[in-house]
């Protein structure tokens, strides 16, 4: 196994479960010190906490409770990360939720919930990371979690697609603004990935898979591979890019 992230430190939001858990574990496997950030320590589908598994690998790790809808929590999480590990080399803004509601039924509270977590959380996660990375000689890498919903419409998903569309374009904008600081900003746009969140809506997932040329859901570990590529020196000339990982759904 490669050790592309030896000596590097990584903060992952929403890392207790799903894609975030796979991302945090894979960074640790490749040598990184990791801050596991989430609202709770336990995975949604049970099992050992992510940070316990990383500790068993012999890697440096800490858990930081963080509500990404609160900018102060994100800035505090980054500050705790830097205090523990000395720098912030990679920030992965992964935390997110989904709600499928026809627009005529959407209440303002529904709107606020989706935007606060999916877009506000990414926006201020980027801000907190850039505050640190802009003063680091080596800059840093930010990877945001967008979606196929960030580049095309999905049934009854006006809220989700609006939030993820914001993430897609925010990624491009920040790449333009902070290339001069040697900060690369990219995003992953996954299709149907087999996580606890997606499995809760089986009918919708079945419909999406019918339109997926590869005929299956992706795995969190596959998403993690994409994240690590964008964060690594293998992608040293890649910024402002939204990497679609959807089994051909948008083809």
Coordinates of C-alpha atoms in Angstrom, one line a residue:
X1 CA 0.0 0.0 0.0
X2 CA 1.2 3.5 -0.8
X3 CA 1.9 6.1 1.9
X4 CA 1.0 9.2 -0.1
X5 CA 0.0 11.1 3.1
X6 CA 2.9 10.3 5.5
X7 CA 3.5 13.4 7.6
X8 CA 0.2 15.0 6.4
X9 CA -2.9 15.8 8.5
X10 CA -6.5 15.6 7.3
X11 CA -9.8 16.8 8.7
X12 CA -12.9 15.0 7.5
X13 CA -16.4 16.2 8.4
X14 CA -19.3 13.7 8.6
X15 CA -16.7 11.0 9.2
X16 CA -18.6 8.8 11.6
X17 CA -20.5 7.0 8.9
X18 CA -20.8 6.4 5.1
X19 CA -18.5 8.1 2.7
X20 CA -16.8 10.2 5.4
X21 CA -15.9 7.1 7.4
X22 CA -14.4 5.4 4.3
X23 CA -12.5 8.6 3.5
X24 CA -11.1 9.0 7.0
X25 CA -10.0 5.3 7.1
X26 CA -8.4 5.4 3.7
X27 CA -6.4 8.6 4.6
X28 CA -5.2 6.9 7.8
X29 CA -4.2 3.7 5.8
X30 CA -2.1 5.9 3.6
X31 CA -0.2 7.5 6.5
X32 CA -2.2 10.6 7.5
X33 CA -3.0 11.9 10.9
X34 CA -6.8 12.4 11.0
X35 CA -9.4 14.5 12.8
X36 CA -12.7 12.6 12.6
X37 CA -15.4 15.2 12.9
X38 CA -19.2 14.5 13.3
X39 CA -22.2 15.1 15.5
X40 CA -21.8 11.7 17.1
X41 CA -19.0 9.1 17.4
X42 CA -21.1 6.0 16.5
X43 CA -21.7 5.0 12.9
X44 CA -25.3 5.1 11.8
X45 CA -25.4 1.4 11.0
X46 CA -23.5 0.3 14.1
X47 CA -19.9 -0.8 14.6
X48 CA -16.8 0.7 16.1
X49 CA -16.3 4.4 15.9
X50 CA -14.1 5.5 13.0
X51 CA -11.5 7.1 15.3
X52 CA -11.1 3.8 17.3
X53 CA -10.4 1.9 14.0
X54 CA -7.8 4.5 13.1
X55 CA -6.2 4.3 16.5
X56 CA -5.9 0.6 16.1
X57 CA -3.9 1.2 12.9
X58 CA -1.4 3.1 15.0
X59 CA -2.1 6.4 13.4
X60 CA -2.6 9.7 15.1
X61 CA -6.3 10.5 15.4
X62 CA -8.8 12.6 17.3
X63 CA -12.6 12.9 17.4
X64 CA -14.0 16.4 17.4
X65 CA -17.8 17.0 17.7
X66 CA -18.9 19.4 15.1
X67 CA -22.2 20.7 13.8
X68 CA -21.4 21.9 10.3
X69 CA -24.4 24.2 10.2
X70 CA -22.6 26.4 12.8
X71 CA -19.6 28.3 11.4
X72 CA -18.1 28.6 14.8
X73 CA -18.0 24.8 15.2
X74 CA -16.1 24.5 11.9
X75 CA -13.6 27.1 12.9
X76 CA -13.2 25.5 16.3
X77 CA -12.7 22.0 14.7
X78 CA -10.0 23.4 12.5
X79 CA -8.3 25.1 15.4
X80 CA -8.4 21.9 17.4
X81 CA -6.9 20.0 14.4
X82 CA -4.0 22.5 14.1
X83 CA -3.4 22.4 17.8
X84 CA -3.2 18.6 17.7
X85 CA -1.2 18.2 14.5
X86 CA 0.5 21.5 13.8
X87 CA -1.0 22.1 10.3
X88 CA -4.0 21.4 8.1
X89 CA -2.9 19.8 4.9
X90 CA -6.2 18.5 3.6
X91 CA -9.8 19.5 4.5
X92 CA -12.7 17.2 3.3
X93 CA -16.1 18.9 3.6
X94 CA -18.1 15.7 3.4
X95 CA -21.1 16.1 5.8
X96 CA -24.4 16.3 4.1
X97 CA -28.0 15.2 4.1
X98 CA -30.8 14.6 1.5
X99 CA -34.5 15.3 1.5
X100 CA -36.8 14.6 -1.4
X101 CA -39.8 17.0 -1.3
X102 CA -41.7 18.4 -4.2
X103 CA -41.1 22.2 -4.3
X104 CA -44.8 23.0 -3.7
X105 CA -44.6 21.1 -0.4
X106 CA -41.3 22.6 0.8
X107 CA -41.5 24.7 4.0
X108 CA -38.9 27.3 5.0
X109 CA -37.6 25.0 7.7
X110 CA -36.9 22.3 5.1
X111 CA -35.0 24.8 3.0
X112 CA -33.0 26.1 6.0
X113 CA -32.0 22.5 7.1
X114 CA -30.7 21.5 3.7
X115 CA -28.8 24.7 3.0
X116 CA -27.4 24.9 6.5
X117 CA -25.8 21.5 6.3
X118 CA -25.1 20.9 2.6
X119 CA -24.1 24.4 1.5
X120 CA -23.4 26.6 4.5
X121 CA -21.5 23.8 6.1
X122 CA -19.2 23.4 3.0
X123 CA -18.9 27.2 2.6
X124 CA -17.7 27.9 6.1
X125 CA -15.7 24.7 6.2
X126 CA -13.8 26.1 3.2
X127 CA -13.4 29.4 5.0
X128 CA -12.0 27.8 8.1
X129 CA -9.6 25.7 6.1
X130 CA -8.4 28.6 3.9
X131 CA -7.8 30.8 7.0
X132 CA -5.1 28.3 8.0
X133 CA -3.9 27.1 4.6
X134 CA -3.3 30.6 3.2
X135 CA -0.6 31.1 5.8
X136 CA 1.1 27.8 5.2
X137 CA 4.1 27.6 2.9
X138 CA 2.7 24.5 1.2
X139 CA -0.9 25.7 1.1
X140 CA -3.2 22.8 1.1
X141 CA -6.0 20.8 -0.6
X142 CA -9.7 21.1 -0.1
X143 CA -12.1 18.4 -1.4
X144 CA -15.8 19.1 -1.2
X145 CA -18.6 16.6 -1.5
X146 CA -21.1 17.6 -4.2
X147 CA -23.3 15.2 -6.1
X148 CA -24.7 14.3 -9.5
X149 CA -27.5 16.5 -8.1
X150 CA -25.0 19.4 -8.4
X151 CA -24.8 19.1 -12.1
X152 CA -28.3 17.9 -13.2
X153 CA -31.8 17.7 -11.8
X154 CA -33.3 14.7 -9.9
X155 CA -36.9 13.9 -9.1
X156 CA -38.4 15.9 -6.2
X157 CA -34.9 17.1 -5.3
X158 CA -35.1 20.9 -5.8
X159 CA -33.6 21.5 -2.3
X160 CA -30.9 18.9 -2.6
X161 CA -29.9 19.9 -6.2
X162 CA -29.9 23.6 -5.2
X163 CA -27.5 22.9 -2.3
X164 CA -25.2 20.7 -4.3
X165 CA -25.2 23.0 -7.3
X166 CA -23.9 25.7 -4.9
X167 CA -21.1 23.3 -3.8
X168 CA -20.2 22.6 -7.4
X169 CA -19.8 26.3 -8.3
X170 CA -18.3 27.3 -4.9
X171 CA -15.5 24.8 -5.6
X172 CA -14.7 26.5 -8.9
X173 CA -14.8 29.9 -7.4
X174 CA -12.5 29.1 -4.5
X175 CA -10.0 27.5 -6.9
X176 CA -9.9 30.8 -8.8
X177 CA -9.5 32.9 -5.6
X178 CA -6.8 30.8 -3.9
X179 CA -4.6 29.3 -6.5
X180 CA -2.2 32.1 -5.6
X181 CA -2.1 30.7 -2.1
X182 CA -1.2 27.2 -3.4
X183 CA -4.6 25.9 -2.3
X184 CA -6.2 23.4 -4.6
X185 CA -10.0 23.2 -4.3
X186 CA -11.8 20.3 -6.0
X187 CA -15.1 18.3 -5.5
X188 CA -16.5 14.8 -5.9
X189 CA -19.9 14.4 -7.6
X190 CA -21.0 10.9 -6.6
X191 CA -24.0 9.1 -8.1
X192 CA -25.7 6.4 -6.1
X193 CA -23.4 5.2 -3.3
X194 CA -24.3 2.4 -0.9
X195 CA -24.5 4.2 2.4
X196 CA -27.0 4.2 5.3
X197 CA -28.5 7.5 3.9
X198 CA -29.1 6.2 0.4
X199 CA -30.4 2.8 1.5
X200 CA -33.2 4.5 3.5
X201 CA -34.9 5.4 0.2
X202 CA -34.9 2.1 -1.7
X203 CA -37.5 2.9 -4.3
X204 CA -35.7 6.1 -5.5
X205 CA -32.4 4.3 -5.5
X206 CA -33.8 1.5 -7.6
X207 CA -35.0 4.0 -10.2
X208 CA -31.6 5.7 -10.3
X209 CA -29.8 2.4 -10.7
X210 CA -31.9 1.6 -13.7
X211 CA -30.4 4.6 -15.4
X212 CA -26.8 3.7 -14.3
X213 CA -24.8 2.0 -17.1
X214 CA -22.7 0.0 -14.7
X215 CA -25.9 -1.3 -13.2
X216 CA -24.9 -1.1 -9.5
X217 CA -24.4 1.3 -6.7
X218 CA -20.9 2.6 -5.9
X219 CA -19.2 1.8 -2.6
X220 CA -17.9 4.4 -0.1
X221 CA -14.4 3.1 -0.6
X222 CA -14.6 4.0 -4.3
X223 CA -15.6 7.5 -3.4
X224 CA -12.7 7.6 -1.0
X225 CA -10.3 6.7 -3.8
X226 CA -11.4 9.7 -5.7
X227 CA -11.0 12.0 -2.7
X228 CA -7.5 10.8 -2.0
X229 CA -6.5 11.3 -5.6
X230 CA -7.7 14.9 -5.6
X231 CA -6.0 15.6 -2.3
X232 CA -2.7 13.9 -3.3
X233 CA 0.3 15.1 -5.2
X234 CA -0.9 12.9 -8.1
X235 CA -3.4 15.7 -8.7
X236 CA -0.9 18.5 -8.2
X237 CA -2.1 20.4 -11.3
X238 CA -5.8 19.8 -10.7
X239 CA -8.0 22.5 -9.2
X240 CA -11.5 23.8 -9.7
X241 CA -12.5 20.3 -10.9
X242 CA -15.7 18.4 -10.1
X243 CA -14.9 14.7 -10.4
X244 CA -18.0 12.7 -11.4
X245 CA -18.2 9.2 -9.9
X246 CA -21.6 7.9 -11.0
X247 CA -21.2 4.6 -12.9
X248 CA -22.1 6.5 -16.1
X249 CA -25.4 8.0 -14.8
X250 CA -24.8 11.4 -16.3
X251 CA -23.2 10.1 -19.5

